[in-house]
Amino acid sequence: MPVDVALLELAEQAGQNAYAPYSRLQVGAAVLTEAGGRYSGCNVENAAYPSGGCAEQHAIAAAVRAEGPGMRLAAVAISARDGRGESIAIPPCGACRQRIAEFGEVVEIAFAGGDGDVVRSSLAVLLPQGFRLQAG
Ligand code: THU
């Protein structure tokens, strides 16, 4: 399912509430579920750096909270602003690619660029041969 303008705007709004005093990178993420739900998250940093969390991670957690363990992802939008407030295009970090893979196989991932351009990619492109635990 394609990322639409509303999902990108939801990500942008979420990023405005980011807690990022250390990196100054304010990230917002919005997910669209297969059920049609839309949920967002922002990065929340911590003085003990590894204890901070990514925007995508928190958006996914909100989706699971709302729809339960059967939640499946259809699309993810990411928005980011640097310390000067400039919009920059960032793809999801490696750990967040793995987090997205846990909840979907065909997932469009879009990130908004500084000049208003939107980079459209997918989980298959960003995480080829990703790890999956074989049930059994
Ligand atoms: N960050 C995200 O929220 N998502 C990503 O995919 C990449 C990085 C956050 C984590 C940290 O708060 C800041 O950006 C700088 O790494």
Coordinates of N, CA and C and ligand atoms in Angstrom, one line a residue:
M1 N 0.9 -1.2 0.0 CA 0.0 0.0 0.0 C 0.9 1.2 0.0
P2 N 0.6 2.2 -0.9 CA 1.5 3.4 -1.0 C 1.4 4.3 0.2
V3 N 2.5 5.0 0.5 CA 2.5 6.0 1.5 C 1.8 7.2 0.9
D4 N 0.8 7.8 1.6 CA 0.1 9.0 1.0 C 0.6 10.2 1.8
V5 N 0.1 11.4 1.3 CA 0.6 12.6 1.9 C 0.2 12.7 3.4
A6 N -1.0 12.2 3.7 CA -1.5 12.3 5.1 C -0.5 11.5 6.0
L7 N 0.0 10.4 5.5 CA 0.9 9.6 6.4 C 2.2 10.3 6.6
L8 N 2.7 11.0 5.5 CA 3.9 11.8 5.7 C 3.7 12.9 6.6
E9 N 2.5 13.5 6.6 CA 2.2 14.7 7.5 C 2.1 14.2 8.9
L10 N 1.5 13.0 9.1 CA 1.4 12.4 10.5 C 2.8 12.2 11.0
A11 N 3.7 11.7 10.2 CA 5.1 11.6 10.6 C 5.8 12.9 11.0
E12 N 5.5 13.9 10.2 CA 6.1 15.2 10.4 C 5.6 15.8 11.7
Q13 N 4.3 15.6 12.0 CA 3.7 16.1 13.2 C 4.3 15.4 14.4
A14 N 4.5 14.1 14.3 CA 5.1 13.3 15.4 C 6.5 13.8 15.7
G15 N 7.2 14.1 14.7 CA 8.6 14.5 14.9 C 8.7 15.8 15.6
Q16 N 7.7 16.7 15.6 CA 7.7 17.9 16.3 C 7.7 17.7 17.8
N17 N 7.3 16.6 18.3 CA 7.3 16.3 19.7 C 8.5 15.4 20.1
A18 N 9.4 15.2 19.2 CA 10.6 14.4 19.5 C 11.4 15.0 20.7
Y19 N 12.0 14.1 21.5 CA 12.9 14.5 22.6 C 14.3 14.1 22.2
A20 N 15.0 15.0 21.6 CA 16.3 14.7 21.0 C 17.3 15.8 21.4
P21 N 17.5 16.0 22.7 CA 18.5 17.0 23.1 C 20.0 16.7 22.8
Y22 N 20.2 15.4 22.6 CA 21.6 15.0 22.4 C 22.0 15.0 20.9
S23 N 21.2 14.4 20.0 CA 21.6 14.4 18.6 C 21.0 15.6 17.9
R24 N 20.0 16.2 18.4 CA 19.2 17.3 17.8 C 18.5 16.9 16.5
L25 N 18.5 15.6 16.3 CA 17.8 15.1 15.1 C 16.4 14.7 15.5
Q26 N 15.4 15.5 15.1 CA 14.0 15.2 15.5 C 13.4 14.3 14.4
V27 N 13.0 13.1 14.8 CA 12.5 12.1 13.8 C 11.0 11.8 14.2
G28 N 10.2 11.7 13.2 CA 8.8 11.3 13.3 C 8.6 10.1 12.4
A29 N 7.8 9.2 12.8 CA 7.4 8.0 11.9 C 5.9 7.8 12.1
A30 N 5.3 7.4 11.0 CA 3.9 7.1 11.0 C 3.7 5.8 10.2
V31 N 3.0 4.9 10.8 CA 2.7 3.6 10.1 C 1.3 3.5 9.7
L32 N 1.1 2.8 8.6 CA -0.3 2.4 8.1 C -0.4 0.9 8.2
T33 N -1.4 0.4 8.9 CA -1.5 -1.0 9.1 C -2.4 -1.6 8.0
E34 N -2.3 -2.9 7.8 CA -3.2 -3.6 6.8 C -4.7 -3.4 7.2
A35 N -5.0 -3.2 8.4 CA -6.4 -2.9 8.9 C -6.8 -1.5 8.6
G36 N -5.8 -0.7 8.1 CA -6.2 0.7 7.8 C -5.9 1.7 8.9
G37 N -5.3 1.2 10.0 CA -5.0 2.1 11.2 C -3.8 2.9 10.9
R38 N -3.7 4.1 11.5 CA -2.5 5.0 11.4 C -2.1 5.4 12.8
Y39 N -0.8 5.2 13.0 CA -0.2 5.4 14.3 C 1.2 6.1 14.1
S40 N 1.6 6.9 15.1 CA 2.8 7.6 14.9 C 3.7 7.5 16.2
G41 N 5.0 7.9 16.0 CA 5.9 7.9 17.1 C 7.0 8.9 16.8
C42 N 7.7 9.2 17.8 CA 8.9 10.1 17.7 C 10.1 9.5 18.4
N43 N 11.3 10.0 18.1 CA 12.4 9.5 18.9 C 12.4 10.1 20.3
V44 N 12.8 9.3 21.2 CA 12.9 9.7 22.7 C 14.3 9.3 23.1
E45 N 15.2 10.3 23.3 CA 16.6 10.0 23.6 C 16.7 10.0 25.2
N46 N 17.9 9.6 25.6 CA 18.2 9.4 27.0 C 19.7 9.8 27.2
A47 N 20.0 10.3 28.4 CA 21.4 10.7 28.7 C 22.3 9.4 28.7
A48 N 21.7 8.3 29.0 CA 22.4 7.0 28.7 C 22.1 6.6 27.3
Y49 N 22.9 7.0 26.4 CA 22.5 7.0 25.0 C 21.8 5.7 24.5
P50 N 22.3 4.5 24.8 CA 21.6 3.4 24.2 C 20.2 3.2 24.7
S51 N 19.8 3.9 25.8 CA 18.5 3.7 26.3 C 17.4 4.5 25.5
G52 N 17.9 5.3 24.6 CA 17.0 6.1 23.8 C 16.3 5.2 22.8
G53 N 15.2 5.7 22.1 CA 14.5 4.8 21.2 C 14.1 5.6 19.9
C54 N 14.0 4.9 18.8 CA 13.7 5.4 17.5 C 12.2 5.7 17.3
A55 N 12.0 6.7 16.4 CA 10.6 7.0 16.1 C 9.8 5.8 15.5
E56 N 10.4 5.0 14.6 CA 9.7 3.9 14.0 C 9.3 2.9 15.1
Q57 N 10.3 2.7 16.0 CA 10.1 1.7 17.1 C 8.8 2.1 17.9
H58 N 8.7 3.4 18.2 CA 7.5 3.8 19.0 C 6.2 3.8 18.2
A59 N 6.3 4.1 16.9 CA 5.1 4.0 16.1 C 4.6 2.6 16.0
I60 N 5.5 1.7 15.8 CA 5.2 0.3 15.8 C 4.5 -0.2 17.1
A61 N 5.1 0.3 18.2 CA 4.6 -0.1 19.5 C 3.2 0.4 19.7
A62 N 2.9 1.6 19.2 CA 1.6 2.2 19.3 C 0.6 1.4 18.4
A63 N 1.1 0.9 17.3 CA 0.2 0.1 16.4 C -0.2 -1.2 17.1
V64 N 0.8 -1.8 17.7 CA 0.6 -3.1 18.4 C -0.4 -2.9 19.6
R65 N -0.1 -1.8 20.3 CA -1.0 -1.4 21.4 C -2.5 -1.3 21.0
A66 N -2.7 -0.7 19.8 CA -4.0 -0.4 19.4 C -4.7 -1.6 18.7
E67 N -3.9 -2.4 18.0 CA -4.5 -3.5 17.2 C -4.2 -4.9 17.7
G68 N -3.3 -5.0 18.6 CA -2.9 -6.3 19.2 C -1.8 -7.0 18.4
P69 N -1.5 -8.2 18.8 CA -0.3 -8.9 18.3 C -0.5 -9.3 16.8
G70 N -1.7 -9.3 16.3 CA -1.9 -9.6 14.9 C -1.7 -8.4 14.0
M71 N -1.3 -7.3 14.5 CA -1.1 -6.1 13.7 C -0.1 -6.4 12.6
R72 N -0.4 -6.0 11.3 CA 0.5 -6.1 10.2 C 0.7 -4.8 9.5
L73 N 1.9 -4.5 9.2 CA 2.3 -3.2 8.6 C 2.1 -3.2 7.0
A74 N 1.6 -2.1 6.5 CA 1.5 -2.0 5.1 C 2.5 -0.9 4.6
A75 N 2.7 0.2 5.4 CA 3.5 1.3 5.0 C 4.1 2.0 6.2
V76 N 5.2 2.6 5.9 CA 5.9 3.4 7.0 C 6.4 4.7 6.3
A77 N 6.1 5.8 7.0 CA 6.6 7.2 6.5 C 7.5 7.7 7.6
I78 N 8.6 8.3 7.2 CA 9.6 8.9 8.1 C 9.9 10.3 7.7
S79 N 9.9 11.2 8.8 CA 10.2 12.6 8.6 C 11.3 12.9 9.6
A80 N 12.3 13.8 9.2 CA 13.3 14.2 10.1 C 13.7 15.6 9.9
R81 N 14.1 16.3 11.0 CA 14.6 17.7 11.0 C 15.9 17.7 11.8
D82 N 16.9 18.4 11.2 CA 18.2 18.4 11.9 C 18.2 19.6 12.9
G83 N 19.3 19.8 13.5 CA 19.4 20.8 14.6 C 19.1 22.2 14.2
R84 N 19.1 22.5 12.9 CA 18.7 23.8 12.3 C 17.3 23.9 11.9
G85 N 16.6 22.7 12.1 CA 15.2 22.7 11.7 C 15.0 22.4 10.2
E86 N 16.1 22.0 9.5 CA 16.0 21.6 8.1 C 15.5 20.2 8.0
S87 N 14.5 20.1 7.0 CA 14.0 18.7 6.7 C 15.0 17.9 6.0
I88 N 15.3 16.7 6.5 CA 16.3 15.9 5.8 C 15.7 14.5 5.6
A89 N 16.1 13.9 4.5 CA 15.6 12.5 4.2 C 16.5 11.5 4.9
I90 N 15.9 10.7 5.8 CA 16.7 9.6 6.4 C 15.9 8.3 6.2
P91 N 16.6 7.3 5.8 CA 16.0 6.0 5.7 C 16.1 5.4 7.1
P92 N 15.3 4.4 7.4 CA 15.3 3.8 8.8 C 16.6 3.1 9.1
C93 N 17.0 3.2 10.4 CA 18.3 2.5 10.8 C 18.1 1.0 10.6
G94 N 19.2 0.3 10.7 CA 19.2 -1.2 10.6 C 18.3 -1.8 11.5
A95 N 18.3 -1.4 12.8 CA 17.5 -2.1 13.8 C 16.0 -1.8 13.5
C96 N 15.6 -0.7 13.0 CA 14.2 -0.4 12.7 C 13.8 -1.2 11.4
R97 N 14.7 -1.4 10.5 CA 14.3 -2.3 9.4 C 13.9 -3.6 9.9
Q98 N 14.7 -4.1 10.8 CA 14.4 -5.4 11.4 C 13.1 -5.4 12.2
R99 N 12.8 -4.3 12.9 CA 11.5 -4.1 13.6 C 10.3 -4.1 12.6
I100 N 10.5 -3.4 11.5 CA 9.5 -3.4 10.5 C 9.2 -4.8 9.9
A101 N 10.3 -5.5 9.7 CA 10.2 -6.9 9.1 C 9.4 -7.9 10.0
E102 N 9.4 -7.6 11.3 CA 8.7 -8.5 12.2 C 7.2 -8.4 11.9
F103 N 6.7 -7.3 11.4 CA 5.3 -7.1 11.2 C 4.8 -7.0 9.8
G104 N 5.6 -7.3 8.8 CA 5.2 -7.2 7.4 C 6.2 -7.7 6.5
E105 N 5.8 -8.1 5.3 CA 6.7 -8.5 4.2 C 6.7 -7.5 3.1
V106 N 5.5 -7.1 2.7 CA 5.4 -6.1 1.6 C 5.1 -4.8 2.2
V107 N 6.1 -4.0 2.5 CA 5.9 -2.8 3.2 C 6.6 -1.7 2.4
E108 N 5.8 -0.6 2.1 CA 6.4 0.5 1.4 C 7.0 1.4 2.5
I109 N 8.2 1.9 2.3 CA 8.8 2.8 3.3 C 9.2 4.1 2.5
A110 N 8.7 5.2 3.0 CA 9.0 6.5 2.3 C 9.6 7.5 3.3
F111 N 10.5 8.3 2.8 CA 11.1 9.3 3.7 C 11.2 10.6 2.9
A112 N 10.8 11.7 3.6 CA 10.7 13.0 2.9 C 12.0 13.7 2.9
G113 N 12.3 14.2 1.7 CA 13.6 14.9 1.5 C 13.5 16.4 1.8
G114 N 14.6 17.0 1.8 CA 14.7 18.4 2.2 C 13.9 19.3 1.2
D115 N 13.9 19.0 0.0 CA 13.3 19.9 -1.0 C 11.9 19.5 -1.3
G116 N 11.3 18.7 -0.4 CA 9.9 18.3 -0.6 C 9.8 17.0 -1.4
D117 N 10.9 16.5 -1.9 CA 10.8 15.2 -2.6 C 10.6 14.1 -1.6
V118 N 10.0 13.0 -2.1 CA 9.8 11.9 -1.3 C 10.5 10.7 -1.9
V119 N 11.4 10.1 -1.1 CA 12.1 8.9 -1.5 C 11.2 7.7 -1.2
R120 N 10.8 6.9 -2.2 CA 9.9 5.8 -2.0 C 10.8 4.5 -2.1
S121 N 10.8 3.7 -1.1 CA 11.5 2.4 -1.2 C 10.6 1.3 -0.6
S122 N 11.2 0.2 -0.2 CA 10.4 -0.9 0.3 C 11.3 -1.7 1.3
L123 N 10.6 -2.5 2.1 CA 11.4 -3.3 3.0 C 12.3 -4.3 2.2
A124 N 11.8 -4.8 1.1 CA 12.5 -5.8 0.3 C 13.9 -5.2 -0.2
V125 N 13.8 -3.9 -0.5 CA 15.0 -3.2 -1.0 C 16.0 -2.8 0.2
L126 N 15.4 -2.4 1.3 CA 16.2 -1.9 2.4 C 16.7 -3.0 3.3
L127 N 16.0 -4.2 3.3 CA 16.5 -5.3 4.1 C 16.4 -6.6 3.3
P128 N 17.3 -6.7 2.3 CA 17.3 -8.0 1.6 C 17.9 -9.1 2.5
Q129 N 17.3 -10.3 2.3 CA 17.8 -11.4 3.0 C 17.8 -11.2 4.5
G130 N 16.8 -10.5 5.0 CA 16.7 -10.2 6.4 C 16.4 -11.5 7.3
F131 N 16.8 -11.4 8.5 CA 16.7 -12.5 9.4 C 15.2 -12.8 9.8
R132 N 14.8 -14.0 9.7 CA 13.5 -14.5 10.2 C 13.7 -15.8 11.0
L133 N 13.2 -15.8 12.2 CA 13.3 -17.0 13.0 C 12.4 -18.1 12.4
Q134 N 12.9 -19.2 12.1 CA 12.1 -20.3 11.6 C 11.3 -20.9 12.7
A135 N 10.0 -20.9 12.6 CA 9.2 -21.5 13.7 C 9.3 -23.0 13.6
G136 N 9.2 -23.6 14.7 CA 9.3 -25.0 14.6 C 9.8 -25.6 15.9
Ligands
THU1 N1 16.6 7.8 14.8 C1 15.3 7.4 14.6 O1 14.4 7.8 15.3 N2 15.1 6.6 13.6 C2 16.0 6.1 12.7 O2 15.7 5.2 11.9 C3 17.4 6.6 12.8 C4 17.7 7.3 14.0 C5 16.9 8.6 16.0 C6 17.6 8.0 17.1 C7 18.3 9.1 17.7 O3 17.5 9.7 18.7 C8 18.6 10.1 16.6 O4 17.7 9.7 15.5 C9 20.0 10.1 16.1 O5 20.5 8.9 15.8

